[in-house]
Amino acid sequence: IVSASPEVLFGEVTRKNTACDSALHLLVTQNYTGAQKLLSEHLQKFPGDNEALYLTFAIEQTRILDYESYQVENKRFQAMADSIRVIFEKRLKVARGTDSVECLFYIANVYGGIGVVQAKNGNWFDAVKHAVSSVSILKQVKNIDPDFYAAYLGIGVFNYYLSNSFKWLPFVKKEKELEGIKAVEKALYAEFPYNYAAKNSLCWILIERKEFKRADSLAQSVLNDIPENTIFLRIKALIALWTGKYPKAIEHATRLIALSEKRDPVNWSDLVAGYTVLVDSHGKLKAEKKAYDAAEKITGMEIPEVYLEIPHVKKNMKFINDMKQKYRTFASK
């Protein structure tokens, strides 16, 4: 991380958005290595570019959540996040106007990002602590600038999942759930890429509420712009499976598998999800031989142990192995 004096930090940054816009494009096309390389080179020239510094954090968080490698990278990620947070807290002391609001927003999102990864690792106490800090700061941002739509995402997600996880508590009211959804919907009007993050969060909320048609439409709106984005393609594949549209599920899963295999490194989490949809859909369509062949193919791959420890990957691989045994009589047909 590059640090610098206040004079450099808040001086004029020439054409800074060119680098950030290019990095954002690489981010949503899931080229995380390319995005980080571009930002690293940019920050060497313009160490005071707050947006570029924040994007180095956002890209790393997105990569870890995309690959679901949070168990292995937890300590390194938290150390990186904390170092970036400290820099922004120092910059906040001398920031004014828009710079001040942006610093607050970036600090809040770093707290929130740390909390998400901690939750993924089962560290719920620290996860909630970081989430509360994040939401508290995001509310400050919202109060200063009600049109700062990106701030509504973290607030909305927190309120929605708080109400769902602790609805048995007397002070957690049902209204919080609806408030959370409305806040996430408001974040859809945020600038790119926060609107895409809001769409991802809203998709999963809608899926939980069995509003599959709207979730599918939302995912498709992203794929219309970025056809090879596996995050939203995976959502569509799962929705097709869960709603009984098995031929469409097979189509999406086949594409998800192909895209996951060609990524460097391979996205094993997406790959296993794709094969799970494929095996399940073929089985539901009574295409037992195809279901067996798909199960045989993925079980024959050397999946790194760290991915096999991810709860849903472990569950999916157990399902695939069970289906392989169920359809083993079709192996020679």
Short mmCIF file of C-alpha atoms in Angstrom, two decimals:
data_model
loop_
_atom_site.label_atom_id
_atom_site.label_comp_id
_atom_site.label_asym_id
_atom_site.label_seq_id
_atom_site.Cartn_x
_atom_site.Cartn_y
_atom_site.Cartn_z
CA ILE A 1 0.00 0.00 0.00
CA VAL A 2 1.32 3.41 -0.98
CA SER A 3 1.06 6.27 1.53
CA ALA A 4 1.78 9.94 0.96
CA SER A 5 1.54 13.41 2.49
CA PRO A 6 -1.80 15.29 2.64
CA GLU A 7 -0.56 17.63 -0.09
CA VAL A 8 -0.13 14.69 -2.46
CA LEU A 9 -3.23 12.86 -1.25
CA PHE A 10 -5.68 15.60 -2.09
CA GLY A 11 -3.90 17.30 -4.96
CA GLU A 12 -5.22 17.21 -8.51
CA VAL A 13 -5.16 13.70 -9.93
CA THR A 14 -4.97 13.88 -13.69
CA ARG A 15 -7.18 11.47 -15.62
CA LYS A 16 -7.59 9.21 -12.63
CA ASN A 17 -10.95 7.90 -13.82
CA THR A 18 -9.42 6.41 -16.95
CA ALA A 19 -7.51 3.86 -14.89
CA CYS A 20 -10.40 3.25 -12.51
CA ASP A 21 -12.92 2.81 -15.30
CA SER A 22 -10.63 0.30 -17.00
CA ALA A 23 -10.13 -1.55 -13.70
CA LEU A 24 -13.89 -1.65 -13.13
CA HIS A 25 -14.40 -3.16 -16.57
CA LEU A 26 -11.82 -5.83 -15.76
CA LEU A 27 -13.51 -6.41 -12.40
CA VAL A 28 -16.95 -7.18 -13.82
CA THR A 29 -15.39 -9.37 -16.52
CA GLN A 30 -13.69 -11.20 -13.61
CA ASN A 31 -10.15 -10.42 -14.74
CA TYR A 32 -8.97 -9.69 -11.21
CA THR A 33 -5.26 -10.04 -11.93
CA GLY A 34 -5.42 -7.56 -14.79
CA ALA A 35 -7.41 -5.08 -12.72
CA GLN A 36 -4.98 -5.20 -9.80
CA LYS A 37 -1.96 -4.82 -12.07
CA LEU A 38 -3.49 -1.76 -13.71
CA LEU A 39 -4.35 -0.16 -10.36
CA SER A 40 -0.91 -0.91 -8.90
CA GLU A 41 0.77 0.90 -11.80
CA HIS A 42 -1.69 3.78 -11.51
CA LEU A 43 -1.19 4.20 -7.75
CA GLN A 44 2.56 4.42 -8.20
CA LYS A 45 1.93 7.57 -10.26
CA PHE A 46 -1.06 8.86 -8.29
CA PRO A 47 -0.84 7.57 -4.69
CA GLY A 48 -3.56 10.00 -3.59
CA ASP A 49 -6.28 8.49 -5.76
CA ASN A 50 -8.83 7.36 -3.18
CA GLU A 51 -11.05 5.58 -5.69
CA ALA A 52 -8.15 3.54 -7.06
CA LEU A 53 -6.99 2.58 -3.57
CA TYR A 54 -10.47 1.48 -2.57
CA LEU A 55 -10.83 -0.56 -5.77
CA THR A 56 -7.75 -2.60 -4.86
CA PHE A 57 -9.70 -3.72 -1.79
CA ALA A 58 -13.03 -4.19 -3.61
CA ILE A 59 -11.44 -6.28 -6.36
CA GLU A 60 -9.67 -8.52 -3.88
CA GLN A 61 -12.85 -9.04 -1.88
CA THR A 62 -14.82 -9.84 -5.03
CA ARG A 63 -12.17 -12.32 -6.19
CA ILE A 64 -12.19 -14.15 -2.85
CA LEU A 65 -15.98 -14.32 -2.74
CA ASP A 66 -16.15 -15.35 -6.39
CA TYR A 67 -13.69 -18.21 -5.90
CA GLU A 68 -14.92 -18.79 -2.34
CA SER A 69 -11.31 -18.99 -1.17
CA TYR A 70 -12.01 -17.10 2.06
CA GLN A 71 -10.87 -19.97 4.28
CA VAL A 72 -7.35 -19.95 2.86
CA GLU A 73 -7.01 -16.20 2.34
CA ASN A 74 -8.74 -14.92 5.47
CA LYS A 75 -5.68 -13.68 7.38
CA ARG A 76 -3.99 -12.12 4.37
CA PHE A 77 -7.21 -10.42 3.29
CA GLN A 78 -7.90 -9.00 6.73
CA ALA A 79 -4.35 -7.65 7.03
CA MET A 80 -4.68 -5.96 3.63
CA ALA A 81 -8.13 -4.57 4.48
CA ASP A 82 -6.97 -3.19 7.82
CA SER A 83 -3.99 -1.45 6.21
CA ILE A 84 -6.27 0.22 3.65
CA ARG A 85 -8.76 1.20 6.37
CA VAL A 86 -5.99 2.89 8.39
CA ILE A 87 -4.93 4.90 5.33
CA PHE A 88 -8.48 6.11 4.71
CA GLU A 89 -8.94 7.01 8.37
CA LYS A 90 -5.80 9.18 8.17
CA ARG A 91 -7.01 10.79 4.96
CA LEU A 92 -10.42 11.45 6.48
CA LYS A 93 -8.84 13.78 9.07
CA VAL A 94 -7.74 16.22 6.36
CA ALA A 95 -10.48 15.56 3.81
CA ARG A 96 -13.18 18.09 3.01
CA GLY A 97 -16.42 18.05 1.05
CA THR A 98 -16.87 15.21 -1.41
CA ASP A 99 -13.53 13.67 -0.47
CA SER A 100 -14.70 13.42 3.14
CA VAL A 101 -17.95 11.65 2.21
CA GLU A 102 -16.11 9.24 -0.09
CA CYS A 103 -13.56 8.43 2.62
CA LEU A 104 -16.39 7.62 5.03
CA PHE A 105 -18.03 5.40 2.40
CA TYR A 106 -14.79 3.54 1.68
CA ILE A 107 -14.07 3.00 5.39
CA ALA A 108 -17.60 1.64 5.88
CA ASN A 109 -17.24 -0.77 2.98
CA VAL A 110 -13.88 -2.02 4.24
CA TYR A 111 -15.47 -2.77 7.62
CA GLY A 112 -18.34 -4.48 5.83
CA GLY A 113 -16.02 -6.49 3.59
CA ILE A 114 -14.05 -7.76 6.55
CA GLY A 115 -17.31 -8.71 8.24
CA VAL A 116 -18.52 -10.69 5.22
CA VAL A 117 -15.31 -12.75 5.02
CA GLN A 118 -15.38 -13.32 8.80
CA ALA A 119 -18.97 -14.56 8.53
CA LYS A 120 -17.97 -16.92 5.73
CA ASN A 121 -15.36 -18.34 8.08
CA GLY A 122 -17.86 -18.78 10.91
CA ASN A 123 -16.44 -15.97 13.05
CA TRP A 124 -19.87 -14.53 13.78
CA PHE A 125 -19.01 -12.35 16.75
CA ASP A 126 -16.37 -10.33 14.90
CA ALA A 127 -18.46 -10.41 11.72
CA VAL A 128 -21.42 -8.74 13.44
CA LYS A 129 -19.12 -6.25 15.16
CA HIS A 130 -17.64 -5.17 11.81
CA ALA A 131 -21.08 -5.12 10.18
CA VAL A 132 -22.46 -2.82 12.88
CA SER A 133 -19.48 -0.47 12.44
CA SER A 134 -20.01 -0.48 8.68
CA VAL A 135 -23.73 0.29 8.86
CA SER A 136 -23.18 3.03 11.42
CA ILE A 137 -20.81 4.83 9.06
CA LEU A 138 -22.99 4.20 6.01
CA LYS A 139 -25.88 5.90 7.83
CA GLN A 140 -23.62 8.93 8.32
CA VAL A 141 -22.94 8.97 4.58
CA LYS A 142 -26.67 8.68 3.82
CA ASN A 143 -27.50 11.50 6.23
CA ILE A 144 -24.89 13.77 4.67
CA ASP A 145 -25.94 12.92 1.12
CA PRO A 146 -29.32 11.15 0.75
CA ASP A 147 -28.58 10.64 -2.97
CA PHE A 148 -25.43 8.61 -2.28
CA TYR A 149 -27.26 5.48 -3.44
CA ALA A 150 -24.33 3.10 -3.01
CA ALA A 151 -24.55 3.61 0.77
CA TYR A 152 -28.01 2.05 0.85
CA LEU A 153 -26.72 -1.39 -0.17
CA GLY A 154 -24.86 -2.23 3.04
CA ILE A 155 -27.65 -0.79 5.18
CA GLY A 156 -30.28 -2.78 3.29
CA VAL A 157 -28.43 -6.08 3.38
CA PHE A 158 -27.75 -5.67 7.11
CA ASN A 159 -31.38 -4.88 7.95
CA TYR A 160 -32.72 -7.72 5.81
CA TYR A 161 -30.48 -10.44 7.19
CA LEU A 162 -30.66 -9.09 10.74
CA SER A 163 -34.44 -9.37 10.66
CA ASN A 164 -34.26 -12.89 9.21
CA SER A 165 -31.55 -14.19 11.52
CA PHE A 166 -32.88 -12.67 14.74
CA LYS A 167 -36.63 -12.44 14.10
CA TRP A 168 -37.20 -14.30 17.37
CA LEU A 169 -35.88 -11.31 19.31
CA PRO A 170 -38.61 -8.85 20.45
CA PHE A 171 -36.73 -5.74 19.26
CA VAL A 172 -36.21 -7.06 15.72
CA LYS A 173 -39.40 -6.23 13.86
CA LYS A 174 -40.73 -7.60 10.57
CA GLU A 175 -40.62 -4.06 9.17
CA LYS A 176 -36.81 -4.25 9.18
CA GLU A 177 -36.94 -6.94 6.50
CA LEU A 178 -39.04 -4.78 4.18
CA GLU A 179 -36.90 -1.72 4.97
CA GLY A 180 -33.85 -3.77 4.05
CA ILE A 181 -35.31 -4.80 0.68
CA LYS A 182 -36.33 -1.23 -0.12
CA ALA A 183 -32.81 0.01 0.69
CA VAL A 184 -31.20 -2.61 -1.55
CA GLU A 185 -33.65 -1.66 -4.32
CA LYS A 186 -32.63 1.96 -3.87
CA ALA A 187 -28.99 0.92 -4.33
CA LEU A 188 -29.89 -0.27 -7.84
CA TYR A 189 -29.71 3.42 -8.79
CA ALA A 190 -26.10 3.67 -7.60
CA GLU A 191 -23.32 4.27 -10.07
CA PHE A 192 -21.44 1.38 -11.64
CA PRO A 193 -20.28 -1.06 -10.21
CA TYR A 194 -22.31 -0.63 -7.00
CA ASN A 195 -25.53 -1.14 -8.95
CA TYR A 196 -24.23 -4.56 -10.05
CA ALA A 197 -23.40 -5.46 -6.45
CA ALA A 198 -26.93 -4.42 -5.50
CA LYS A 199 -28.36 -6.64 -8.23
CA ASN A 200 -26.39 -9.61 -6.93
CA SER A 201 -27.59 -9.07 -3.35
CA LEU A 202 -31.17 -8.50 -4.46
CA CYS A 203 -31.12 -11.66 -6.59
CA TRP A 204 -30.35 -13.81 -3.54
CA ILE A 205 -32.91 -12.00 -1.40
CA LEU A 206 -35.57 -12.58 -4.06
CA ILE A 207 -34.56 -16.25 -4.34
CA GLU A 208 -34.99 -16.65 -0.58
CA ARG A 209 -38.46 -15.13 -0.95
CA LYS A 210 -39.26 -17.51 -3.87
CA GLU A 211 -39.56 -14.57 -6.28
CA PHE A 212 -37.68 -16.50 -8.94
CA LYS A 213 -39.03 -14.71 -12.00
CA ARG A 214 -37.86 -11.30 -10.82
CA ALA A 215 -34.48 -12.67 -9.68
CA ASP A 216 -33.97 -14.32 -13.06
CA SER A 217 -34.83 -11.10 -14.89
CA LEU A 218 -32.41 -9.16 -12.70
CA ALA A 219 -29.59 -11.63 -13.39
CA GLN A 220 -30.33 -11.49 -17.11
CA SER A 221 -30.08 -7.70 -17.10
CA VAL A 222 -26.42 -8.06 -16.09
CA LEU A 223 -25.73 -10.86 -18.57
CA ASN A 224 -27.13 -8.68 -21.34
CA ASP A 225 -24.18 -6.37 -20.69
CA ILE A 226 -21.61 -8.98 -19.59
CA PRO A 227 -22.56 -12.36 -21.14
CA GLU A 228 -19.66 -14.28 -19.58
CA ASN A 229 -20.16 -13.16 -15.97
CA THR A 230 -20.32 -16.49 -14.12
CA ILE A 231 -21.68 -14.93 -10.91
CA PHE A 232 -25.02 -14.14 -12.56
CA LEU A 233 -24.95 -17.14 -14.91
CA ARG A 234 -24.75 -19.39 -11.86
CA ILE A 235 -27.81 -17.65 -10.42
CA LYS A 236 -29.77 -18.28 -13.62
CA ALA A 237 -28.69 -21.95 -13.73
CA LEU A 238 -29.85 -22.52 -10.16
CA ILE A 239 -33.14 -20.69 -10.69
CA ALA A 240 -33.86 -22.81 -13.78
CA LEU A 241 -33.17 -25.98 -11.77
CA TRP A 242 -35.26 -24.91 -8.77
CA THR A 243 -38.21 -23.92 -10.98
CA GLY A 244 -38.17 -27.18 -12.94
CA LYS A 245 -36.96 -25.71 -16.23
CA TYR A 246 -34.46 -28.52 -16.71
CA PRO A 247 -33.51 -28.05 -20.40
CA LYS A 248 -32.77 -24.37 -19.67
CA ALA A 249 -30.87 -25.38 -16.53
CA ILE A 250 -28.71 -27.75 -18.59
CA GLU A 251 -28.04 -24.98 -21.10
CA HIS A 252 -26.92 -22.54 -18.40
CA ALA A 253 -24.93 -25.18 -16.50
CA THR A 254 -23.07 -26.29 -19.62
CA ARG A 255 -22.06 -22.70 -20.30
CA LEU A 256 -21.11 -22.15 -16.65
CA ILE A 257 -18.87 -25.23 -16.74
CA ALA A 258 -17.15 -24.14 -19.94
CA LEU A 259 -16.49 -20.63 -18.64
CA SER A 260 -15.30 -21.90 -15.25
CA GLU A 261 -12.86 -24.37 -16.79
CA LYS A 262 -11.20 -21.77 -18.98
CA ARG A 263 -10.62 -19.31 -16.14
CA ASP A 264 -7.11 -19.08 -14.73
CA PRO A 265 -7.14 -20.40 -12.07
CA VAL A 266 -10.14 -22.67 -12.51
CA ASN A 267 -13.14 -21.62 -10.45
CA TRP A 268 -13.86 -24.94 -8.71
CA SER A 269 -16.82 -23.59 -6.79
CA ASP A 270 -18.62 -22.60 -9.99
CA LEU A 271 -17.52 -25.80 -11.71
CA VAL A 272 -18.98 -28.03 -9.02
CA ALA A 273 -22.19 -25.95 -9.00
CA GLY A 274 -22.46 -26.34 -12.77
CA TYR A 275 -22.04 -30.11 -12.62
CA THR A 276 -24.53 -30.35 -9.76
CA VAL A 277 -27.17 -28.60 -11.87
CA LEU A 278 -26.23 -30.78 -14.86
CA VAL A 279 -26.46 -34.08 -12.96
CA ASP A 280 -29.69 -33.12 -11.19
CA SER A 281 -31.38 -31.82 -14.35
CA HIS A 282 -30.47 -34.86 -16.47
CA GLY A 283 -31.72 -37.09 -13.67
CA LYS A 284 -35.03 -35.23 -13.45
CA LEU A 285 -35.43 -35.62 -17.22
CA LYS A 286 -34.79 -39.39 -16.92
CA ALA A 287 -31.59 -39.04 -18.96
CA GLU A 288 -29.77 -41.31 -16.52
CA LYS A 289 -26.79 -42.05 -18.77
CA LYS A 290 -26.08 -38.34 -19.22
CA ALA A 291 -26.48 -37.79 -15.49
CA TYR A 292 -24.00 -40.61 -14.78
CA ASP A 293 -21.50 -39.35 -17.35
CA ALA A 294 -21.56 -35.84 -15.88
CA ALA A 295 -21.12 -37.22 -12.35
CA GLU A 296 -18.29 -39.45 -13.50
CA LYS A 297 -16.49 -36.53 -15.12
CA ILE A 298 -16.50 -34.17 -12.13
CA THR A 299 -15.70 -36.90 -9.58
CA GLY A 300 -12.70 -37.84 -11.70
CA MET A 301 -11.20 -34.35 -11.40
CA GLU A 302 -8.58 -33.49 -8.79
CA ILE A 303 -10.39 -30.77 -6.87
CA PRO A 304 -8.09 -28.98 -4.40
CA GLU A 305 -8.81 -30.02 -0.81
CA VAL A 306 -9.48 -26.43 0.30
CA TYR A 307 -12.48 -26.22 -2.04
CA LEU A 308 -13.81 -29.58 -0.90
CA GLU A 309 -14.04 -28.11 2.61
CA ILE A 310 -16.43 -25.36 1.52
CA PRO A 311 -19.82 -26.45 2.99
CA HIS A 312 -21.94 -26.15 -0.16
CA VAL A 313 -19.20 -27.72 -2.34
CA LYS A 314 -18.98 -30.64 0.09
CA LYS A 315 -22.77 -30.98 0.01
CA ASN A 316 -22.86 -30.82 -3.80
CA MET A 317 -20.08 -33.38 -4.20
CA LYS A 318 -21.91 -35.75 -1.85
CA PHE A 319 -25.04 -35.33 -3.97
CA ILE A 320 -23.08 -35.97 -7.16
CA ASN A 321 -21.45 -39.09 -5.71
CA ASP A 322 -24.85 -40.36 -4.56
CA MET A 323 -26.27 -39.83 -8.05
CA LYS A 324 -23.26 -41.57 -9.58
CA GLN A 325 -24.00 -44.63 -7.46
CA LYS A 326 -27.72 -44.41 -8.26
CA TYR A 327 -27.08 -44.35 -12.00
CA ARG A 328 -24.05 -46.67 -12.08
CA THR A 329 -26.03 -49.33 -13.98
CA PHE A 330 -26.15 -46.89 -16.90
CA ALA A 331 -22.34 -46.62 -17.06
CA SER A 332 -21.90 -49.12 -19.89
CA LYS A 333 -24.99 -48.21 -21.89
#
